[in-house]
Short mmCIF file of C-alpha atoms in Angstrom, two decimals:
data_model
loop_
_atom_site.label_atom_id
_atom_site.label_comp_id
_atom_site.label_asym_id
_atom_site.label_seq_id
_atom_site.Cartn_x
_atom_site.Cartn_y
_atom_site.Cartn_z
CA UNK W 446 103.48 94.20 98.32
CA UNK W 447 100.27 95.47 99.92
CA UNK W 448 100.69 98.85 98.24
CA UNK W 449 101.16 97.18 94.84
CA UNK W 450 98.07 95.02 95.34
CA UNK W 451 95.96 98.01 96.39
CA UNK W 452 97.06 99.98 93.35
CA UNK W 453 96.50 96.98 91.07
CA UNK W 454 92.94 96.81 92.37
CA UNK W 455 92.46 100.49 91.58
CA UNK W 456 92.53 101.83 95.14
CA UNK W 457 94.14 105.22 95.33
CA UNK W 458 96.19 105.44 98.48
CA UNK W 459 97.35 108.67 100.03
CA UNK W 460 101.03 109.11 100.81
CA UNK W 461 100.27 108.57 104.49
CA UNK W 462 98.39 105.32 103.77
CA UNK W 463 101.27 104.04 101.61
CA UNK W 464 103.79 104.88 104.31
CA UNK W 465 101.66 103.09 106.90
CA UNK W 466 101.42 99.93 104.78
CA UNK W 467 105.13 99.87 104.02
CA UNK W 468 106.02 100.50 107.66
CA UNK W 469 103.67 97.90 109.13
CA UNK W 470 101.58 95.68 106.84
CA UNK W 471 99.54 94.48 109.82
CA UNK W 472 99.10 95.49 113.42
CA UNK W 473 98.48 91.89 114.44
CA UNK W 474 101.52 90.01 115.74
CA UNK W 475 99.70 86.71 115.13
CA UNK W 476 98.98 87.63 111.49
CA UNK W 477 102.59 88.65 110.89
CA UNK W 478 103.93 85.47 112.54
CA UNK W 479 101.61 83.28 110.44
CA UNK W 480 102.62 85.17 107.30
CA UNK W 481 106.28 84.42 108.03
CA UNK W 482 105.55 80.75 108.70
CA UNK W 483 103.52 80.53 105.50
CA UNK W 484 106.35 82.01 103.46
CA UNK W 485 108.74 79.41 104.88
CA UNK W 486 106.44 76.44 104.22
CA UNK W 487 107.19 74.39 101.09
CA UNK W 488 105.50 75.46 97.84
CA UNK W 489 102.41 73.44 97.08
CA UNK W 490 101.97 72.37 100.70
CA UNK W 491 98.76 72.48 102.65
CA UNK W 492 100.64 73.90 105.64
CA UNK W 493 101.40 77.03 103.58
CA UNK W 494 97.66 77.51 103.04
CA UNK W 495 96.86 76.89 106.70
CA UNK W 496 99.33 79.56 107.84
CA UNK W 497 97.93 82.12 105.41
CA UNK W 498 94.37 81.29 106.51
CA UNK W 499 95.36 81.81 110.15
CA UNK W 500 96.97 85.16 109.25
CA UNK W 501 93.76 86.26 107.52
CA UNK W 502 91.68 85.11 110.49
CA UNK W 503 93.86 87.26 112.75
CA UNK W 504 93.70 90.28 110.40
CA UNK W 505 91.08 90.04 107.64
CA UNK W 506 92.36 93.26 106.03
CA UNK W 507 95.90 91.94 105.54
CA UNK W 508 96.01 92.31 101.73
CA UNK W 509 99.41 90.69 101.19
CA UNK W 510 98.25 87.48 102.83
CA UNK W 511 95.11 87.33 100.67
CA UNK W 512 97.34 87.62 97.61
CA UNK W 513 99.73 84.91 98.83
CA UNK W 514 96.85 82.59 99.76
CA UNK W 515 95.38 82.97 96.27
CA UNK W 516 98.78 82.21 94.81
CA UNK W 517 99.14 79.11 97.00
CA UNK W 518 95.73 77.86 95.82
CA UNK W 519 96.84 78.40 92.22
CA UNK W 520 100.10 76.45 92.72
CA UNK W 521 98.20 73.48 94.16
CA UNK W 522 95.67 73.69 91.33
CA UNK W 523 98.47 73.59 88.76
CA UNK W 524 100.40 70.86 90.52
CA UNK W 525 97.56 68.44 91.10
CA UNK W 526 95.23 69.57 88.29
CA UNK W 527 92.42 70.42 90.72
CA UNK W 528 90.10 72.81 88.91
CA UNK W 529 88.28 73.82 92.10
CA UNK W 530 91.55 75.19 93.53
CA UNK W 531 91.74 77.68 90.65
CA UNK W 532 88.26 78.87 91.60
CA UNK W 533 89.40 79.32 95.20
CA UNK W 534 92.45 81.27 93.93
CA UNK W 535 90.24 83.61 91.90
CA UNK W 536 87.87 84.08 94.84
CA UNK W 537 90.74 84.97 97.15
#
């Protein structure tokens, strides 16, 4: 996922960088644990957002979590018709 996001954003990754991302998307155990918890949280829940925010706090460069957090903001924006959540999704 992180490789796809990087390429989508126009970042050219070397073969070594791609291998590193696929092998270990983050070096932070806390970030990885929070990512897993966030994935398991119900769609449209605030707990999903909290877990992704904690993962980003533990590893700000964790691209996959930024993507998933933006997606979670978008889901809540669509569900509850909160326009400001779409702005947060775009920002993320």
